[in-house]
Amino acid sequence: MARMIVADRDYVKSKYKLEKLKELEDIVAEAVEINIPFNNYITGFCAFTHKAGIHAKAILNNPSTYEIIDPKDFGMSRYVHFASRLTGWNAIKSRAEQLGLDMTDEQVKAVTLKIKAMADVRPLAIDDADSIIRTYHHNLSATKEKPLLQLTEEEKQKFAKAEQELKKETEAKELQRKADEQADVPAAKKQKTEVVS
């Protein structure tokens, strides 16, 4: 089906009710008493989920960069996962906008660092990430800061350590970026060559 829709989307959509595919799959799975794999092609709930930073940024800017087929054609929806260590600031910025929060890019980058650090401490649910974003936004103008999440003493220590490590990584990347801007040939494009005698 995916190959057919890529070849001639309009023809396939005129011939088949693709948005019914998931519903039909659910009926069959229930009748034969099997579970549908989460990563099932097209109809699995992870089929159109995007997680990593640069990948999520590309999806937010232009979905066709990573999706050859449109999830809407199949009655599915795209999801950019933002509650993980791999999240990028563009995914968090998109989520903040969905929550109706006005934040600068620097503020979004700072809260992204906090979400990544918290994901190193414990698994985050969507509600946890939303709470971190909302609380961070609230704390920007509050006279008394609220904690991002309720943490045990051990989790607070792990969070502080993870946050420091991520800040060091971020600072190192920024220094490298600035050095690349000033260099004739950026470090990423330099190639090591062996001297053959």
Coordinates of N, CA, C and O in Angstrom, one line a residue:
M1 N 0.8 -1.2 0.0 CA 0.0 0.0 0.0 C 0.9 1.3 0.0 O 0.6 2.2 -0.7
A2 N 1.9 1.3 0.8 CA 2.8 2.4 0.9 C 3.4 2.7 -0.5 O 3.6 3.8 -0.9
R3 N 3.9 1.6 -1.1 CA 4.5 1.8 -2.4 C 3.5 2.3 -3.4 O 3.8 3.2 -4.3
M4 N 2.3 1.9 -3.4 CA 1.2 2.3 -4.3 C 0.9 3.8 -4.1 O 0.8 4.5 -5.1
I5 N 0.8 4.2 -2.9 CA 0.5 5.6 -2.6 C 1.6 6.6 -3.0 O 1.4 7.7 -3.5
V6 N 2.8 6.1 -2.9 CA 4.0 6.9 -3.3 C 4.0 7.1 -4.8 O 4.2 8.2 -5.4
A7 N 3.6 6.0 -5.5 CA 3.6 6.0 -7.0 C 2.5 6.9 -7.5 O 2.7 7.7 -8.5
D8 N 1.3 6.8 -7.0 CA 0.2 7.6 -7.5 C -0.8 7.8 -6.4 O -1.8 7.1 -6.3
R9 N -0.6 8.8 -5.6 CA -1.4 9.1 -4.4 C -2.8 9.4 -4.7 O -3.7 8.8 -4.1
D10 N -3.1 10.2 -5.7 CA -4.5 10.6 -6.0 C -5.3 9.3 -6.5 O -6.4 9.2 -6.1
Y11 N -4.7 8.5 -7.3 CA -5.4 7.3 -7.8 C -5.7 6.4 -6.6 O -6.8 5.9 -6.5
V12 N -4.7 6.1 -5.7 CA -4.9 5.2 -4.6 C -6.0 5.8 -3.7 O -6.9 5.1 -3.2
K13 N -6.0 7.1 -3.4 CA -7.0 7.7 -2.5 C -8.4 7.7 -3.1 O -9.4 7.6 -2.4
S14 N -8.4 7.7 -4.4 CA -9.8 7.6 -5.1 C -10.3 6.2 -5.1 O -11.5 6.0 -5.1
K15 N -9.4 5.2 -5.0 CA -9.9 3.8 -5.1 C -10.1 3.2 -3.7 O -10.9 2.3 -3.6
Y16 N -9.3 3.6 -2.7 CA -9.4 3.0 -1.4 C -9.7 4.0 -0.3 O -9.3 5.2 -0.4
K17 N -10.4 3.6 0.7 CA -10.7 4.4 1.9 C -9.6 4.1 2.9 O -9.7 3.4 3.9
L18 N -8.4 4.7 2.7 CA -7.2 4.5 3.5 C -7.4 4.8 4.9 O -6.8 4.2 5.8
E19 N -8.2 5.8 5.2 CA -8.4 6.3 6.6 C -9.1 5.2 7.4 O -9.1 5.2 8.6
K20 N -9.7 4.2 6.8 CA -10.4 3.1 7.4 C -9.4 1.9 7.8 O -9.8 1.0 8.4
L21 N -8.2 2.0 7.3 CA -7.2 0.9 7.4 C -7.0 0.5 8.9 O -7.0 -0.6 9.3
K22 N -6.7 1.5 9.7 CA -6.5 1.3 11.1 C -7.7 0.7 11.8 O -7.5 -0.2 12.6
E23 N -8.8 1.2 11.5 CA -10.1 0.7 12.1 C -10.3 -0.8 11.7 O -10.6 -1.6 12.6
L24 N -10.0 -1.1 10.4 CA -10.1 -2.5 10.0 C -9.1 -3.4 10.6 O -9.4 -4.5 11.1
E25 N -7.9 -2.9 10.8 CA -6.8 -3.7 11.4 C -7.2 -4.0 12.9 O -7.0 -5.1 13.4
D26 N -7.8 -3.0 13.6 CA -8.2 -3.2 15.0 C -9.3 -4.2 15.1 O -9.3 -5.1 16.0
I27 N -10.2 -4.2 14.2 CA -11.3 -5.2 14.2 C -10.8 -6.6 14.0 O -11.1 -7.6 14.7
V28 N -9.9 -6.8 13.0 CA -9.3 -8.1 12.7 C -8.4 -8.6 13.9 O -8.5 -9.7 14.3
A29 N -7.6 -7.7 14.5 CA -6.8 -8.0 15.6 C -7.6 -8.5 16.8 O -7.3 -9.5 17.5
E30 N -8.7 -7.8 17.0 CA -9.6 -8.2 18.1 C -10.3 -9.5 17.9 O -10.4 -10.4 18.8
A31 N -10.7 -9.8 16.6 CA -11.4 -11.0 16.3 C -10.4 -12.2 16.4 O -10.9 -13.3 16.9
V32 N -9.2 -12.1 16.1 CA -8.2 -13.2 16.2 C -7.4 -13.1 17.5 O -6.5 -14.0 17.7
E33 N -7.7 -12.2 18.3 CA -7.1 -12.0 19.6 C -5.6 -11.9 19.6 O -4.9 -12.7 20.2
I34 N -5.1 -10.9 18.8 CA -3.7 -10.6 18.8 C -3.5 -9.1 19.0 O -4.4 -8.3 18.8
N35 N -2.3 -8.8 19.5 CA -2.0 -7.4 19.7 C -1.3 -6.9 18.4 O -0.4 -7.6 17.8
I36 N -1.6 -5.7 18.0 CA -0.9 -5.0 16.9 C 0.4 -4.5 17.4 O 0.5 -3.8 18.4
P37 N 1.5 -4.8 16.7 CA 2.8 -4.3 17.2 C 2.9 -2.8 17.2 O 2.3 -2.1 16.2
F38 N 3.5 -2.2 18.2 CA 3.5 -0.7 18.3 C 4.2 -0.1 17.1 O 4.0 1.0 16.7
N39 N 5.2 -0.8 16.5 CA 6.0 -0.3 15.4 C 5.5 -0.8 14.0 O 6.2 -0.8 13.1
N40 N 4.2 -1.2 14.0 CA 3.6 -1.7 12.7 C 3.7 -0.7 11.6 O 3.5 0.5 11.9
Y41 N 4.0 -1.1 10.4 CA 4.0 -0.1 9.3 C 2.7 0.6 9.2 O 1.7 0.0 9.3
I42 N 2.8 1.9 9.0 CA 1.7 2.8 8.7 C 0.7 2.9 9.9 O 0.3 4.0 10.3
T43 N 0.2 1.8 10.5 CA -0.8 1.9 11.5 C -0.4 1.7 12.9 O -1.2 1.9 13.8
G44 N 0.9 1.4 13.1 CA 1.4 1.3 14.5 C 1.5 2.7 15.1 O 1.7 3.7 14.4
F45 N 1.3 2.8 16.4 CA 1.2 4.1 17.0 C 2.6 4.8 17.0 O 2.6 6.0 17.2
C46 N 3.6 4.1 16.7 CA 5.0 4.8 16.6 C 5.3 5.0 15.1 O 6.4 5.5 14.8
A47 N 4.5 4.7 14.2 CA 4.8 4.8 12.8 C 5.2 6.2 12.3 O 6.1 6.4 11.5
F48 N 4.6 7.2 12.9 CA 4.8 8.5 12.6 C 5.3 9.4 13.8 O 4.9 10.5 13.9
T49 N 6.1 8.7 14.6 CA 6.6 9.4 15.8 C 8.1 9.7 15.6 O 8.8 8.9 15.0
H50 N 8.4 10.9 15.9 CA 9.8 11.4 15.7 C 10.3 11.9 17.0 O 9.7 12.6 17.8
K51 N 11.6 11.6 17.2 CA 12.2 11.9 18.6 C 13.5 12.7 18.6 O 13.6 13.7 19.3
A52 N 14.5 12.3 17.9 CA 15.8 12.9 18.0 C 15.7 14.4 17.5 O 14.9 14.8 16.6
G53 N 16.6 15.2 18.0 CA 16.6 16.6 17.8 C 16.6 17.1 16.4 O 15.7 17.8 15.9
I54 N 17.6 16.7 15.6 CA 17.7 17.2 14.2 C 16.6 16.6 13.3 O 16.0 17.3 12.5
H55 N 16.2 15.4 13.7 CA 15.1 14.7 13.0 C 13.8 15.4 13.2 O 13.0 15.7 12.3
A56 N 13.6 15.7 14.5 CA 12.3 16.4 14.9 C 12.3 17.8 14.3 O 11.2 18.2 13.8
K57 N 13.4 18.5 14.2 CA 13.4 19.8 13.6 C 13.0 19.7 12.1 O 12.3 20.6 11.6
A58 N 13.6 18.8 11.4 CA 13.2 18.6 10.0 C 11.8 18.3 9.8 O 11.1 18.9 8.9
I59 N 11.2 17.5 10.7 CA 9.8 17.1 10.6 C 8.9 18.4 10.8 O 7.9 18.6 10.1
L60 N 9.3 19.2 11.8 CA 8.5 20.4 12.1 C 8.6 21.4 11.0 O 7.6 22.1 10.7
N61 N 9.8 21.5 10.3 CA 9.9 22.4 9.2 C 9.3 21.9 7.9 O 8.7 22.7 7.2
N62 N 9.5 20.6 7.6 CA 9.1 20.1 6.3 C 8.9 18.6 6.5 O 9.8 17.8 6.4
P63 N 7.7 18.1 6.8 CA 7.4 16.7 7.1 C 7.9 15.8 6.0 O 8.3 14.6 6.3
S64 N 7.9 16.2 4.8 CA 8.3 15.3 3.7 C 9.8 14.9 3.7 O 10.2 14.0 3.0
T65 N 10.6 15.6 4.6 CA 12.0 15.2 4.7 C 12.2 13.8 5.3 O 13.1 13.1 4.9
Y66 N 11.3 13.4 6.1 CA 11.4 12.0 6.7 C 10.1 11.2 6.5 O 10.1 10.0 6.9
E67 N 9.1 11.7 6.0 CA 7.9 11.0 5.8 C 7.5 11.0 4.3 O 7.1 12.0 3.7
I68 N 7.6 9.8 3.7 CA 7.3 9.8 2.2 C 5.8 9.7 2.0 O 5.3 10.0 0.9
I69 N 5.1 9.3 3.1 CA 3.6 9.3 3.0 C 3.1 10.2 4.1 O 3.7 10.3 5.2
D70 N 1.9 10.8 3.9 CA 1.3 11.6 4.8 C 0.4 10.8 5.8 O -0.5 10.1 5.3
P71 N 0.7 10.9 7.1 CA -0.1 10.1 8.0 C -1.6 10.4 8.0 O -2.4 9.5 8.2
K72 N -2.0 11.6 7.6 CA -3.4 11.9 7.5 C -4.1 11.1 6.4 O -5.3 10.8 6.6
D73 N -3.4 10.7 5.4 CA -4.0 9.8 4.4 C -4.5 8.5 4.9 O -5.5 7.9 4.4
F74 N -3.9 8.1 6.1 CA -4.3 6.8 6.7 C -5.1 7.0 8.0 O -5.2 6.1 8.8
G75 N -5.5 8.2 8.2 CA -6.3 8.5 9.5 C -5.4 8.5 10.7 O -5.8 8.4 11.8
M76 N -4.1 8.6 10.5 CA -3.1 8.7 11.6 C -2.6 10.1 11.8 O -2.9 11.0 11.0
S77 N -1.9 10.3 12.8 CA -1.3 11.6 13.0 C 0.2 11.6 13.4 O 0.7 10.5 13.8
R78 N 0.8 12.6 13.1 CA 2.3 12.8 13.4 C 2.5 13.2 14.8 O 1.7 13.9 15.4
Y79 N 3.5 12.7 15.4 CA 3.8 13.0 16.8 C 5.3 13.2 17.0 O 6.1 12.4 16.6
V80 N 5.6 14.4 17.5 CA 7.0 14.7 17.8 C 7.2 14.5 19.3 O 6.7 15.2 20.1
H81 N 8.0 13.5 19.7 CA 8.2 13.1 21.1 C 9.2 14.1 21.7 O 10.3 14.3 21.1
F82 N 8.8 14.7 22.8 CA 9.7 15.8 23.3 C 10.0 15.5 24.8 O 10.7 16.4 25.4
A83 N 9.7 14.4 25.3 CA 10.0 14.1 26.7 C 11.1 13.1 26.9 O 11.0 12.0 27.5
S84 N 12.3 13.4 26.2 CA 13.4 12.4 26.3 C 14.7 13.1 26.3 O 14.8 14.3 26.0
R85 N 15.7 12.4 26.5 CA 17.1 12.9 26.5 C 17.5 13.3 25.1 O 18.4 14.2 24.9
L86 N 16.9 12.8 24.1 CA 17.2 13.1 22.7 C 16.5 14.3 22.2 O 16.8 14.7 21.0
T87 N 15.6 14.9 22.9 CA 14.8 16.0 22.4 C 15.7 17.2 22.0 O 16.8 17.4 22.6
G88 N 15.3 17.9 21.1 CA 16.0 19.1 20.7 C 15.1 20.3 21.0 O 13.9 20.2 21.3
W89 N 15.7 21.5 21.0 CA 15.0 22.7 21.4 C 13.9 23.1 20.5 O 12.9 23.7 20.9
N90 N 14.0 22.7 19.2 CA 12.9 23.0 18.3 C 11.6 22.2 18.6 O 10.5 22.8 18.5
A91 N 11.7 21.0 19.1 CA 10.6 20.2 19.6 C 10.0 20.9 20.8 O 8.7 21.0 20.9
I92 N 10.8 21.3 21.7 CA 10.3 22.0 22.9 C 9.7 23.3 22.6 O 8.6 23.7 23.1
K93 N 10.3 24.0 21.6 CA 9.7 25.3 21.2 C 8.3 25.1 20.6 O 7.4 25.8 20.9
S94 N 8.2 24.1 19.8 CA 6.9 23.7 19.2 C 5.9 23.4 20.3 O 4.7 23.8 20.3
R95 N 6.3 22.6 21.3 CA 5.4 22.3 22.4 C 5.0 23.5 23.2 O 3.8 23.6 23.6
A96 N 5.9 24.4 23.5 CA 5.6 25.6 24.3 C 4.6 26.4 23.5 O 3.7 27.0 24.1
E97 N 4.7 26.5 22.2 CA 3.7 27.2 21.4 C 2.4 26.6 21.5 O 1.3 27.2 21.6
Q98 N 2.4 25.2 21.4 CA 1.1 24.5 21.6 C 0.4 24.8 22.9 O -0.8 24.8 23.0
L99 N 1.3 25.0 23.9 CA 0.8 25.2 25.3 C 0.4 26.7 25.5 O -0.1 27.1 26.5
G100 N 0.7 27.5 24.4 CA 0.3 29.0 24.5 C 1.3 29.8 25.3 O 1.0 30.8 25.9
L101 N 2.6 29.3 25.4 CA 3.6 30.0 26.2 C 4.5 30.8 25.3 O 5.0 30.2 24.4
D102 N 4.7 32.0 25.6 CA 5.6 32.9 24.8 C 7.0 32.8 25.5 O 7.2 33.3 26.6
M103 N 8.0 32.2 24.8 CA 9.3 32.1 25.3 C 10.3 32.5 24.2 O 10.1 32.2 23.0
T104 N 11.5 33.1 24.6 CA 12.5 33.4 23.6 C 13.3 32.1 23.3 O 13.1 31.1 24.0
D105 N 14.0 32.1 22.2 CA 14.8 30.9 21.9 C 15.8 30.5 23.0 O 16.0 29.4 23.3
E106 N 16.4 31.5 23.7 CA 17.3 31.2 24.8 C 16.6 30.6 25.9 O 17.1 29.7 26.6
Q107 N 15.4 31.0 26.2 CA 14.6 30.4 27.3 C 14.2 29.0 26.9 O 14.2 28.1 27.8
V108 N 13.8 28.8 25.7 CA 13.5 27.4 25.2 C 14.7 26.5 25.3 O 14.6 25.4 25.8
K109 N 15.9 27.0 24.9 CA 17.1 26.2 25.0 C 17.4 25.8 26.5 O 17.8 24.7 26.8
A110 N 17.1 26.8 27.4 CA 17.4 26.5 28.8 C 16.4 25.5 29.4 O 16.9 24.6 30.1
V111 N 15.2 25.6 29.0 CA 14.2 24.6 29.5 C 14.4 23.2 28.9 O 14.2 22.2 29.5
T112 N 14.9 23.2 27.6 CA 15.3 22.0 27.0 C 16.4 21.2 27.7 O 16.3 20.0 27.9
L113 N 17.3 22.0 28.2 CA 18.4 21.4 29.0 C 17.9 20.8 30.2 O 18.3 19.7 30.6
K114 N 16.9 21.4 30.8 CA 16.3 20.9 32.1 C 15.6 19.6 31.8 O 15.6 18.7 32.6
I115 N 14.8 19.6 30.7 CA 14.1 18.4 30.3 C 15.1 17.2 30.1 O 14.9 16.1 30.5
K116 N 16.1 17.5 29.3 CA 17.1 16.4 29.0 C 17.8 15.9 30.3 O 17.9 14.7 30.5
A117 N 18.1 16.9 31.2 CA 18.7 16.5 32.5 C 17.7 15.6 33.3 O 18.1 14.6 33.9
M118 N 16.5 16.0 33.3 CA 15.5 15.3 34.1 C 15.2 13.9 33.5 O 15.1 12.9 34.2
A119 N 15.3 13.8 32.2 CA 15.2 12.5 31.5 C 16.4 11.6 31.8 O 16.2 10.3 31.7
D120 N 17.5 12.1 32.2 CA 18.6 11.3 32.7 C 18.4 10.8 34.1 O 19.0 9.8 34.5
V121 N 17.5 11.4 34.8 CA 17.2 11.0 36.2 C 16.2 10.0 36.3 O 16.3 9.0 37.0
R122 N 15.1 10.2 35.5 CA 14.0 9.2 35.5 C 13.2 9.4 34.2 O 13.3 10.4 33.5
P123 N 12.5 8.3 33.8 CA 11.6 8.4 32.6 C 10.6 9.6 32.7 O 10.0 9.7 33.8
L124 N 10.4 10.3 31.7 CA 9.5 11.4 31.7 C 8.2 11.1 30.9 O 8.3 10.6 29.7
A125 N 7.1 11.3 31.4 CA 5.8 11.3 30.7 C 5.6 12.6 30.0 O 6.3 13.6 30.4
I126 N 4.7 12.7 29.1 CA 4.3 13.9 28.4 C 3.9 15.0 29.5 O 4.3 16.1 29.4
D127 N 3.1 14.6 30.5 CA 2.7 15.5 31.5 C 3.8 16.0 32.3 O 3.8 17.2 32.7
D128 N 4.9 15.2 32.5 CA 6.1 15.7 33.2 C 6.8 16.8 32.4 O 7.1 17.8 33.0
A129 N 7.0 16.5 31.1 CA 7.6 17.5 30.3 C 6.8 18.8 30.2 O 7.3 19.9 30.3
D130 N 5.5 18.7 30.1 CA 4.6 19.9 30.1 C 4.7 20.6 31.4 O 4.7 21.9 31.4
S131 N 4.8 19.9 32.5 CA 4.9 20.6 33.8 C 6.2 21.3 33.9 O 6.2 22.4 34.4
I132 N 7.3 20.7 33.4 CA 8.6 21.4 33.4 C 8.5 22.7 32.6 O 9.0 23.7 33.1
I133 N 7.9 22.6 31.4 CA 7.9 23.8 30.5 C 7.0 24.9 31.2 O 7.4 26.0 31.2
R134 N 5.8 24.5 31.7 CA 4.9 25.5 32.3 C 5.6 26.1 33.6 O 5.5 27.3 33.8
T135 N 6.2 25.3 34.4 CA 6.8 25.8 35.6 C 8.0 26.7 35.3 O 8.1 27.7 35.9
Y136 N 8.8 26.3 34.4 CA 9.9 27.1 34.0 C 9.4 28.5 33.5 O 9.9 29.5 33.9
H137 N 8.4 28.5 32.6 CA 7.8 29.7 32.1 C 7.2 30.5 33.3 O 7.4 31.7 33.3
H138 N 6.5 29.9 34.2 CA 6.0 30.6 35.4 C 7.2 31.3 36.2 O 7.1 32.4 36.6
N139 N 8.3 30.5 36.4 CA 9.4 31.0 37.2 C 10.1 32.1 36.6 O 10.8 32.9 37.2
L140 N 9.9 32.3 35.3 CA 10.6 33.5 34.6 C 10.1 34.8 35.2 O 10.9 35.8 35.2
S141 N 8.9 34.9 35.6 CA 8.4 36.1 36.1 C 7.9 36.1 37.6 O 7.4 37.0 38.1
A142 N 8.1 35.0 38.2 CA 7.7 34.8 39.6 C 8.7 35.4 40.6 O 9.9 35.4 40.3
T143 N 8.3 35.8 41.7 CA 9.2 36.3 42.8 C 9.7 35.1 43.5 O 10.9 35.2 44.1
K144 N 9.0 34.0 43.6 CA 9.4 32.8 44.3 C 9.3 31.7 43.3 O 8.2 31.4 42.8
E145 N 10.4 31.0 43.1 CA 10.4 29.9 42.1 C 9.8 28.7 42.7 O 9.9 28.3 43.9
K146 N 9.0 28.0 41.8 CA 8.4 26.7 42.1 C 9.4 25.6 41.6 O 10.0 25.8 40.6
P147 N 9.4 24.4 42.3 CA 10.3 23.4 41.7 C 9.7 22.8 40.4 O 8.4 22.8 40.2
L148 N 10.5 22.4 39.5 CA 10.0 22.0 38.2 C 9.2 20.7 38.3 O 8.1 20.6 37.7
L149 N 9.6 19.8 39.2 CA 8.9 18.6 39.5 C 9.2 18.2 40.9 O 10.2 18.7 41.5
Q150 N 8.3 17.4 41.5 CA 8.6 16.9 42.9 C 9.7 15.8 42.8 O 9.4 14.8 42.1
L151 N 10.8 16.0 43.5 CA 11.9 15.1 43.4 C 12.3 14.7 44.8 O 12.3 15.4 45.7
T152 N 12.8 13.4 44.9 CA 13.5 13.0 46.1 C 14.8 13.7 46.2 O 15.3 14.2 45.2
E153 N 15.4 13.6 47.4 CA 16.8 14.2 47.5 C 17.8 13.5 46.6 O 18.6 14.2 46.0
E154 N 17.7 12.2 46.4 CA 18.6 11.5 45.5 C 18.4 12.0 44.0 O 19.3 12.2 43.3
E155 N 17.1 12.2 43.6 CA 16.8 12.6 42.3 C 17.3 14.1 42.1 O 17.8 14.4 41.0
K156 N 17.2 14.9 43.1 CA 17.7 16.3 43.0 C 19.2 16.3 42.8 O 19.7 17.1 42.0
Q157 N 19.9 15.4 43.5 CA 21.4 15.4 43.3 C 21.7 14.9 41.9 O 22.6 15.4 41.2
K158 N 21.0 13.8 41.4 CA 21.2 13.3 40.0 C 20.9 14.4 39.0 O 21.6 14.5 38.0
F159 N 19.8 15.1 39.2 CA 19.4 16.2 38.3 C 20.5 17.3 38.2 O 20.8 17.7 37.1
A160 N 20.9 17.7 39.4 CA 22.0 18.8 39.4 C 23.2 18.3 38.6 O 23.8 19.1 37.9
K161 N 23.6 17.1 38.9 CA 24.8 16.5 38.2 C 24.6 16.4 36.7 O 25.4 16.8 35.9
A162 N 23.4 15.9 36.3 CA 23.1 15.8 34.8 C 23.0 17.1 34.2 O 23.5 17.3 33.0
E163 N 22.4 18.1 34.9 CA 22.3 19.5 34.3 C 23.7 20.1 34.1 O 24.0 20.7 33.1
Q164 N 24.6 19.9 35.0 CA 26.0 20.4 34.9 C 26.7 19.8 33.7 O 27.4 20.5 32.9
E165 N 26.6 18.4 33.6 CA 27.2 17.7 32.4 C 26.7 18.2 31.1 O 27.4 18.4 30.2
L166 N 25.4 18.4 31.0 CA 24.8 18.9 29.8 C 25.2 20.4 29.5 O 25.4 20.7 28.3
K167 N 25.3 21.2 30.5 CA 25.8 22.6 30.3 C 27.2 22.6 29.7 O 27.5 23.3 28.8
K168 N 28.1 21.7 30.3 CA 29.4 21.6 29.8 C 29.4 21.1 28.3 O 30.2 21.7 27.5
E169 N 28.6 20.2 28.0 CA 28.5 19.7 26.6 C 28.0 20.8 25.7 O 28.6 21.1 24.6
T170 N 27.0 21.6 26.1 CA 26.5 22.7 25.3 C 27.5 23.8 25.1 O 27.7 24.3 24.0
E171 N 28.3 24.1 26.2 CA 29.3 25.1 26.1 C 30.4 24.7 25.1 O 30.9 25.5 24.3
A172 N 30.8 23.4 25.2 CA 31.8 22.9 24.3 C 31.4 22.9 22.8 O 32.2 23.3 21.9
K173 N 30.1 22.6 22.6 CA 29.6 22.7 21.2 C 29.6 24.1 20.7 O 29.9 24.4 19.6
E174 N 29.2 25.0 21.6 CA 29.2 26.5 21.2 C 30.6 27.0 20.9 O 30.8 27.7 19.9
L175 N 31.6 26.6 21.7 CA 32.9 27.0 21.4 C 33.4 26.4 20.1 O 34.1 27.1 19.3
Q176 N 33.1 25.2 19.8 CA 33.4 24.6 18.5 C 32.8 25.3 17.4 O 33.4 25.5 16.4
R177 N 31.5 25.6 17.6 CA 30.8 26.4 16.5 C 31.5 27.7 16.2 O 31.7 28.1 15.1
K178 N 31.8 28.4 17.3 CA 32.5 29.7 17.1 C 33.8 29.6 16.4 O 34.2 30.4 15.6
A179 N 34.6 28.5 16.8 CA 35.9 28.3 16.2 C 35.7 27.9 14.7 O 36.5 28.4 13.9
D180 N 34.7 27.1 14.4 CA 34.4 26.8 13.0 C 34.1 28.0 12.2 O 34.4 28.1 11.0
E181 N 33.3 29.0 12.8 CA 33.0 30.2 12.1 C 34.2 31.0 11.7 O 34.3 31.6 10.7
Q182 N 35.2 31.0 12.6 CA 36.4 31.8 12.4 C 37.5 31.0 11.5 O 38.4 31.7 11.0
A183 N 37.4 29.7 11.4 CA 38.3 28.9 10.7 C 38.1 29.0 9.2 O 37.0 29.2 8.7
D184 N 39.2 28.8 8.4 CA 39.1 28.8 7.0 C 38.3 27.5 6.6 O 37.5 27.5 5.7
V185 N 38.6 26.4 7.2 CA 37.9 25.1 7.0 C 37.4 24.6 8.3 O 38.1 24.4 9.2
P186 N 36.0 24.5 8.4 CA 35.5 24.0 9.7 C 36.0 22.6 10.0 O 36.3 21.8 9.2
A187 N 36.1 22.4 11.3 CA 36.6 21.1 11.8 C 35.8 19.9 11.3 O 36.3 18.9 11.0
A188 N 34.5 20.1 11.1 CA 33.6 19.0 10.6 C 34.0 18.6 9.2 O 33.7 17.5 8.7
K189 N 34.7 19.5 8.4 CA 35.0 19.2 7.0 C 36.5 18.8 6.9 O 36.9 18.5 5.8
K190 N 37.2 18.9 7.9 CA 38.7 18.5 7.8 C 38.8 17.0 7.8 O 38.0 16.3 8.4
Q191 N 39.7 16.5 7.0 CA 39.9 15.1 6.9 C 41.3 14.8 7.3 O 42.2 15.5 6.9
K192 N 41.5 13.7 8.0 CA 42.8 13.3 8.3 C 43.4 12.5 7.1 O 42.7 11.7 6.5
T193 N 44.6 12.8 6.8 CA 45.3 12.1 5.8 C 46.5 11.4 6.3 O 47.2 12.0 7.2
E194 N 46.8 10.3 5.8 CA 48.0 9.6 6.2 C 49.2 9.9 5.3 O 49.0 10.1 4.1
V195 N 50.4 10.0 5.9 CA 51.6 10.3 5.1 C 52.1 8.9 4.7 O 52.4 8.1 5.6
V196 N 52.2 8.7 3.5 CA 52.7 7.4 3.0 C 54.2 7.6 2.6 O 54.5 8.5 1.8
S197 N 55.1 6.7 3.2 CA 56.5 6.9 2.8 C 56.9 5.8 1.9 O 56.3 4.9 1.6

